[in-house]
Amino acid sequence: MKRLLLIFIAALSFNIINAQGSIVFTDRNFILQENKDPIIEEWLEADSNYQQLNQPEKDVVYWINYVRKQPQQFYENILTPFLEQFPEIKSSYTKSLTEELLSISPRPMFKSSNKLNQVAAAHAKDLGSHSANISHSSFSGESFQQRMTKAGLINCISENIYEGKRDALKAVVFLLIDQGVKNVGHRKNILDKDMQYIGVSFYPIKKSPSYFVMVQDFSCE
């Protein structure tokens, strides 16, 4: 019997209206015949802030930089086999993602930010430890803007939140597809050519230990 898995996503920035979506798909492994790009890996390994992340978090940063650096290759090597193995996910959103990846120019790769890693970790822990609904506000009611301002992050800040299993590549693919989100805010945040820095954190959900909250924070400065 096929087991269905439901994941939730939410995106927000100072300039984008809060947007949430969800995806239901068959819970099985994604078989990928793709070696990691040694150039991207070498570039990331030289980043001391990246070194402080755990492996799933490092993988999120790697795959986001892969799609930014090589959008056409990401389509060919990742998205195409993903949709072949999970055909139930095909939709107008996967079609628009395909069109975008085949048409956009490469973006600069993200550098890992210690401050953004800390902000992402604090929010992921807050949501996960309270088994809270996916939200850009803290469990105590502190807004996204208030959280960012407290951290000294004032301009061009955005945030993606994923809730599901701790699978970095699937999480990145689902955020790029952005199923059910009309303004594809998650995708825009990941592919924003003006953003330069990223922070990432996974944290287990207290009442569902096999599920995690993953927070991504982005900034241009």
mmCIF file of C-alpha atoms in Angstrom:
data_model
loop_
_atom_site.group_PDB
_atom_site.id
_atom_site.type_symbol
_atom_site.label_atom_id
_atom_site.label_comp_id
_atom_site.label_asym_id
_atom_site.label_seq_id
_atom_site.Cartn_x
_atom_site.Cartn_y
_atom_site.Cartn_z
ATOM 1 C CA MET A 1 0.000 0.000 0.000
ATOM 2 C CA LYS A 2 1.326 3.438 -0.920
ATOM 3 C CA ARG A 3 1.978 5.723 2.007
ATOM 4 C CA LEU A 4 1.225 9.378 1.315
ATOM 5 C CA LEU A 5 3.285 12.117 2.897
ATOM 6 C CA LEU A 6 2.056 15.676 3.388
ATOM 7 C CA ILE A 7 4.540 18.517 3.644
ATOM 8 C CA PHE A 8 3.864 22.177 4.367
ATOM 9 C CA ILE A 9 5.749 25.264 3.200
ATOM 10 C CA ALA A 10 5.542 28.979 3.990
ATOM 11 C CA ALA A 11 7.381 32.010 2.584
ATOM 12 C CA LEU A 12 7.585 35.624 3.629
ATOM 13 C CA SER A 13 9.743 38.715 3.167
ATOM 14 C CA PHE A 14 9.475 42.409 3.897
ATOM 15 C CA ASN A 15 8.250 42.823 0.300
ATOM 16 C CA ILE A 16 6.241 39.619 -0.303
ATOM 17 C CA ILE A 17 2.885 38.783 1.231
ATOM 18 C CA ASN A 18 2.875 35.718 3.459
ATOM 19 C CA ALA A 19 2.233 32.637 1.293
ATOM 20 C CA GLN A 20 1.627 29.034 2.308
ATOM 21 C CA GLY A 21 1.187 25.802 0.399
ATOM 22 C CA SER A 22 1.307 22.031 0.785
ATOM 23 C CA ILE A 23 2.180 18.967 -1.280
ATOM 24 C CA VAL A 24 0.908 15.402 -0.976
ATOM 25 C CA PHE A 25 3.092 12.711 -2.546
ATOM 26 C CA THR A 26 3.984 9.057 -2.250
ATOM 27 C CA ASP A 27 6.492 8.515 0.558
ATOM 28 C CA ARG A 28 9.441 6.741 -1.063
ATOM 29 C CA ASN A 29 13.114 7.383 -1.676
ATOM 30 C CA PHE A 30 14.280 9.542 -4.549
ATOM 31 C CA ILE A 31 16.922 7.599 -6.480
ATOM 32 C CA LEU A 32 19.441 10.095 -7.806
ATOM 33 C CA GLN A 33 22.227 9.213 -10.226
ATOM 34 C CA GLU A 34 24.133 12.442 -9.759
ATOM 35 C CA ASN A 35 27.489 13.123 -8.143
ATOM 36 C CA LYS A 36 27.907 16.422 -6.359
ATOM 37 C CA ASP A 37 29.711 19.202 -8.196
ATOM 38 C CA PRO A 38 33.273 19.362 -6.775
ATOM 39 C CA ILE A 39 33.606 23.059 -7.635
ATOM 40 C CA ILE A 40 30.555 23.976 -5.551
ATOM 41 C CA GLU A 41 31.652 21.682 -2.730
ATOM 42 C CA GLU A 42 35.169 23.119 -2.655
ATOM 43 C CA TRP A 43 33.787 26.665 -2.647
ATOM 44 C CA LEU A 44 31.468 25.865 0.259
ATOM 45 C CA GLU A 45 34.073 23.973 2.268
ATOM 46 C CA ALA A 46 36.209 27.135 2.354
ATOM 47 C CA ASP A 47 33.360 28.922 4.194
ATOM 48 C CA SER A 48 33.810 28.692 7.989
ATOM 49 C CA ASN A 49 30.119 29.461 8.633
ATOM 50 C CA TYR A 50 29.094 26.603 6.334
ATOM 51 C CA GLN A 51 31.373 24.280 8.298
ATOM 52 C CA GLN A 52 29.321 24.879 11.438
ATOM 53 C CA LEU A 53 26.171 23.357 9.895
ATOM 54 C CA ASN A 54 25.174 19.709 10.272
ATOM 55 C CA GLN A 55 25.109 17.533 7.151
ATOM 56 C CA PRO A 56 21.412 17.947 6.206
ATOM 57 C CA GLU A 57 21.779 21.713 6.549
ATOM 58 C CA LYS A 58 24.950 21.662 4.439
ATOM 59 C CA ASP A 59 23.054 19.665 1.829
ATOM 60 C CA VAL A 60 20.311 22.302 1.681
ATOM 61 C CA VAL A 61 22.907 25.018 1.044
ATOM 62 C CA TYR A 62 24.622 22.848 -1.574
ATOM 63 C CA TRP A 63 21.458 22.091 -3.566
ATOM 64 C CA ILE A 64 20.278 25.700 -3.458
ATOM 65 C CA ASN A 65 23.650 26.825 -4.764
ATOM 66 C CA TYR A 66 23.509 24.115 -7.429
ATOM 67 C CA VAL A 67 20.201 25.411 -8.805
ATOM 68 C CA ARG A 68 21.454 29.006 -8.644
ATOM 69 C CA LYS A 69 24.764 28.263 -10.359
ATOM 70 C CA GLN A 70 23.430 25.759 -12.905
ATOM 71 C CA PRO A 71 19.630 26.143 -13.355
ATOM 72 C CA GLN A 72 19.525 24.228 -16.662
ATOM 73 C CA GLN A 73 21.579 21.346 -15.267
ATOM 74 C CA PHE A 74 19.346 21.261 -12.203
ATOM 75 C CA TYR A 75 16.366 20.838 -14.492
ATOM 76 C CA GLU A 76 18.037 18.061 -16.489
ATOM 77 C CA ASN A 77 19.794 16.197 -13.674
ATOM 78 C CA ILE A 78 17.464 16.721 -10.709
ATOM 79 C CA LEU A 79 13.978 17.959 -11.596
ATOM 80 C CA THR A 80 13.441 15.691 -14.616
ATOM 81 C CA PRO A 81 14.240 12.409 -12.804
ATOM 82 C CA PHE A 82 12.352 13.660 -9.744
ATOM 83 C CA LEU A 83 9.166 14.150 -11.762
ATOM 84 C CA GLU A 84 9.674 10.784 -13.458
ATOM 85 C CA GLN A 85 9.825 9.068 -10.061
ATOM 86 C CA PHE A 86 7.025 11.184 -8.521
ATOM 87 C CA PRO A 87 4.625 11.794 -11.440
ATOM 88 C CA GLU A 88 1.793 12.583 -9.017
ATOM 89 C CA ILE A 89 3.505 15.928 -8.340
ATOM 90 C CA LYS A 90 3.307 17.139 -11.953
ATOM 91 C CA SER A 91 1.179 20.263 -12.233
ATOM 92 C CA SER A 92 1.090 23.778 -13.619
ATOM 93 C CA TYR A 93 3.622 24.634 -10.902
ATOM 94 C CA THR A 94 6.163 22.059 -12.103
ATOM 95 C CA LYS A 95 5.581 23.312 -15.643
ATOM 96 C CA SER A 96 6.273 26.911 -14.661
ATOM 97 C CA LEU A 97 9.376 25.821 -12.716
ATOM 98 C CA THR A 98 10.633 23.974 -15.786
ATOM 99 C CA GLU A 99 10.120 27.042 -17.943
ATOM 100 C CA GLU A 100 11.887 29.261 -15.434
ATOM 101 C CA LEU A 101 14.904 26.987 -14.957
ATOM 102 C CA LEU A 102 15.372 26.706 -18.719
ATOM 103 C CA SER A 103 15.203 30.460 -19.242
ATOM 104 C CA ILE A 104 17.006 32.154 -16.346
ATOM 105 C CA SER A 105 20.688 33.007 -16.175
ATOM 106 C CA PRO A 106 22.921 31.673 -13.374
ATOM 107 C CA ARG A 107 22.745 33.462 -10.040
ATOM 108 C CA PRO A 108 25.662 34.146 -7.670
ATOM 109 C CA MET A 109 26.075 31.387 -5.113
ATOM 110 C CA PHE A 110 24.998 32.050 -1.539
ATOM 111 C CA LYS A 111 27.527 32.481 1.219
ATOM 112 C CA SER A 112 26.621 31.003 4.584
ATOM 113 C CA SER A 113 25.908 33.638 7.243
ATOM 114 C CA ASN A 114 26.492 32.991 10.934
ATOM 115 C CA LYS A 115 23.841 35.561 11.877
ATOM 116 C CA LEU A 116 21.267 34.067 9.503
ATOM 117 C CA ASN A 117 22.115 30.554 10.729
ATOM 118 C CA GLN A 118 21.422 31.707 14.284
ATOM 119 C CA VAL A 119 18.127 33.375 13.329
ATOM 120 C CA ALA A 120 17.009 30.286 11.391
ATOM 121 C CA ALA A 121 18.032 27.971 14.255
ATOM 122 C CA ALA A 122 16.161 30.022 16.847
ATOM 123 C CA HIS A 123 12.930 30.029 14.837
ATOM 124 C CA ALA A 124 13.154 26.356 13.865
ATOM 125 C CA LYS A 125 13.708 25.408 17.520
ATOM 126 C CA ASP A 126 10.852 27.648 18.658
ATOM 127 C CA LEU A 127 8.376 26.073 16.231
ATOM 128 C CA GLY A 128 9.635 22.508 16.618
ATOM 129 C CA SER A 129 9.887 22.442 20.405
ATOM 130 C CA HIS A 130 6.338 23.798 20.740
ATOM 131 C CA SER A 131 4.927 21.587 17.950
ATOM 132 C CA ALA A 132 3.575 24.879 16.607
ATOM 133 C CA ASN A 133 1.820 25.355 13.302
ATOM 134 C CA ILE A 134 4.114 26.512 10.526
ATOM 135 C CA SER A 135 4.416 30.273 10.898
ATOM 136 C CA HIS A 136 6.796 33.192 10.417
ATOM 137 C CA SER A 137 5.764 34.501 13.838
ATOM 138 C CA SER A 138 7.262 33.050 16.992
ATOM 139 C CA PHE A 139 5.243 30.882 19.383
ATOM 140 C CA SER A 140 5.011 33.919 21.708
ATOM 141 C CA GLY A 141 3.603 36.076 18.898
ATOM 142 C CA GLU A 142 6.709 37.972 17.803
ATOM 143 C CA SER A 143 6.314 38.855 14.115
ATOM 144 C CA PHE A 144 8.749 38.149 11.301
ATOM 145 C CA GLN A 145 9.692 41.839 11.170
ATOM 146 C CA GLN A 146 10.226 41.952 14.935
ATOM 147 C CA ARG A 147 12.404 38.831 14.892
ATOM 148 C CA MET A 148 14.553 40.167 12.062
ATOM 149 C CA THR A 149 14.877 43.675 13.492
ATOM 150 C CA LYS A 150 15.963 42.248 16.854
ATOM 151 C CA ALA A 151 18.733 40.376 15.010
ATOM 152 C CA GLY A 152 19.840 43.585 13.287
ATOM 153 C CA LEU A 153 18.477 42.533 9.901
ATOM 154 C CA ILE A 154 16.629 45.494 8.447
ATOM 155 C CA ASN A 155 16.578 45.374 4.637
ATOM 156 C CA CYS A 156 15.990 42.750 1.913
ATOM 157 C CA ILE A 157 15.304 39.811 4.228
ATOM 158 C CA SER A 158 13.197 36.796 3.295
ATOM 159 C CA GLU A 159 12.338 33.458 4.849
ATOM 160 C CA ASN A 160 11.170 30.017 3.724
ATOM 161 C CA ILE A 161 9.824 27.369 6.094
ATOM 162 C CA TYR A 162 9.406 23.684 5.303
ATOM 163 C CA GLU A 163 7.771 21.032 7.465
ATOM 164 C CA GLY A 164 8.314 17.378 6.619
ATOM 165 C CA LYS A 165 11.002 14.713 6.690
ATOM 166 C CA ARG A 166 14.641 15.773 7.002
ATOM 167 C CA ASP A 167 15.507 15.280 3.338
ATOM 168 C CA ALA A 168 17.475 18.260 2.028
ATOM 169 C CA LEU A 169 17.034 17.681 -1.698
ATOM 170 C CA LYS A 170 13.308 16.940 -1.510
ATOM 171 C CA ALA A 171 12.812 20.018 0.645
ATOM 172 C CA VAL A 172 14.605 22.219 -1.899
ATOM 173 C CA VAL A 173 12.666 20.708 -4.821
ATOM 174 C CA PHE A 174 9.319 21.188 -3.070
ATOM 175 C CA LEU A 175 10.153 24.796 -2.217
ATOM 176 C CA LEU A 176 11.088 25.424 -5.849
ATOM 177 C CA ILE A 177 7.889 23.809 -7.155
ATOM 178 C CA ASP A 178 5.893 25.881 -4.646
ATOM 179 C CA GLN A 179 2.677 23.926 -5.150
ATOM 180 C CA GLY A 180 -0.409 25.958 -4.276
ATOM 181 C CA VAL A 181 1.452 29.246 -3.790
ATOM 182 C CA LYS A 182 0.226 31.672 -6.448
ATOM 183 C CA ASN A 183 3.125 34.104 -6.171
ATOM 184 C CA VAL A 184 5.686 31.226 -5.896
ATOM 185 C CA GLY A 185 7.306 33.148 -3.050
ATOM 186 C CA HIS A 186 9.563 30.277 -1.952
ATOM 187 C CA ARG A 187 10.941 29.903 -5.462
ATOM 188 C CA LYS A 188 11.459 33.648 -5.752
ATOM 189 C CA ASN A 189 13.386 33.712 -2.483
ATOM 190 C CA ILE A 190 15.687 30.865 -3.566
ATOM 191 C CA LEU A 191 16.330 32.275 -7.051
ATOM 192 C CA ASP A 192 16.478 35.969 -6.139
ATOM 193 C CA LYS A 193 19.571 37.275 -7.945
ATOM 194 C CA ASP A 194 20.022 40.099 -5.417
ATOM 195 C CA MET A 195 20.311 37.862 -2.371
ATOM 196 C CA GLN A 196 23.836 36.977 -1.248
ATOM 197 C CA TYR A 197 23.608 35.176 2.103
ATOM 198 C CA ILE A 198 21.718 32.198 3.509
ATOM 199 C CA GLY A 199 21.027 30.681 6.916
ATOM 200 C CA VAL A 200 19.528 27.196 7.395
ATOM 201 C CA SER A 201 18.380 25.074 10.317
ATOM 202 C CA PHE A 202 16.469 21.805 10.850
ATOM 203 C CA TYR A 203 14.766 21.047 14.156
ATOM 204 C CA PRO A 204 12.620 18.001 15.090
ATOM 205 C CA ILE A 205 8.940 18.525 15.803
ATOM 206 C CA LYS A 206 8.292 17.554 19.415
ATOM 207 C CA LYS A 207 5.127 15.507 18.914
ATOM 208 C CA SER A 208 6.268 14.055 15.561
ATOM 209 C CA PRO A 209 9.981 13.210 15.958
ATOM 210 C CA SER A 210 10.336 11.812 12.422
ATOM 211 C CA TYR A 211 9.258 15.216 11.053
ATOM 212 C CA PHE A 212 11.263 18.417 11.096
ATOM 213 C CA VAL A 213 10.870 22.149 10.705
ATOM 214 C CA MET A 214 13.432 23.591 8.313
ATOM 215 C CA VAL A 215 13.901 27.362 8.214
ATOM 216 C CA GLN A 216 15.801 29.194 5.467
ATOM 217 C CA ASP A 217 16.647 32.871 5.896
ATOM 218 C CA PHE A 218 18.089 35.035 3.115
ATOM 219 C CA SER A 219 19.663 38.474 2.986
ATOM 220 C CA CYS A 220 21.394 40.749 0.497
ATOM 221 C CA GLU A 221 23.694 42.293 3.093
#
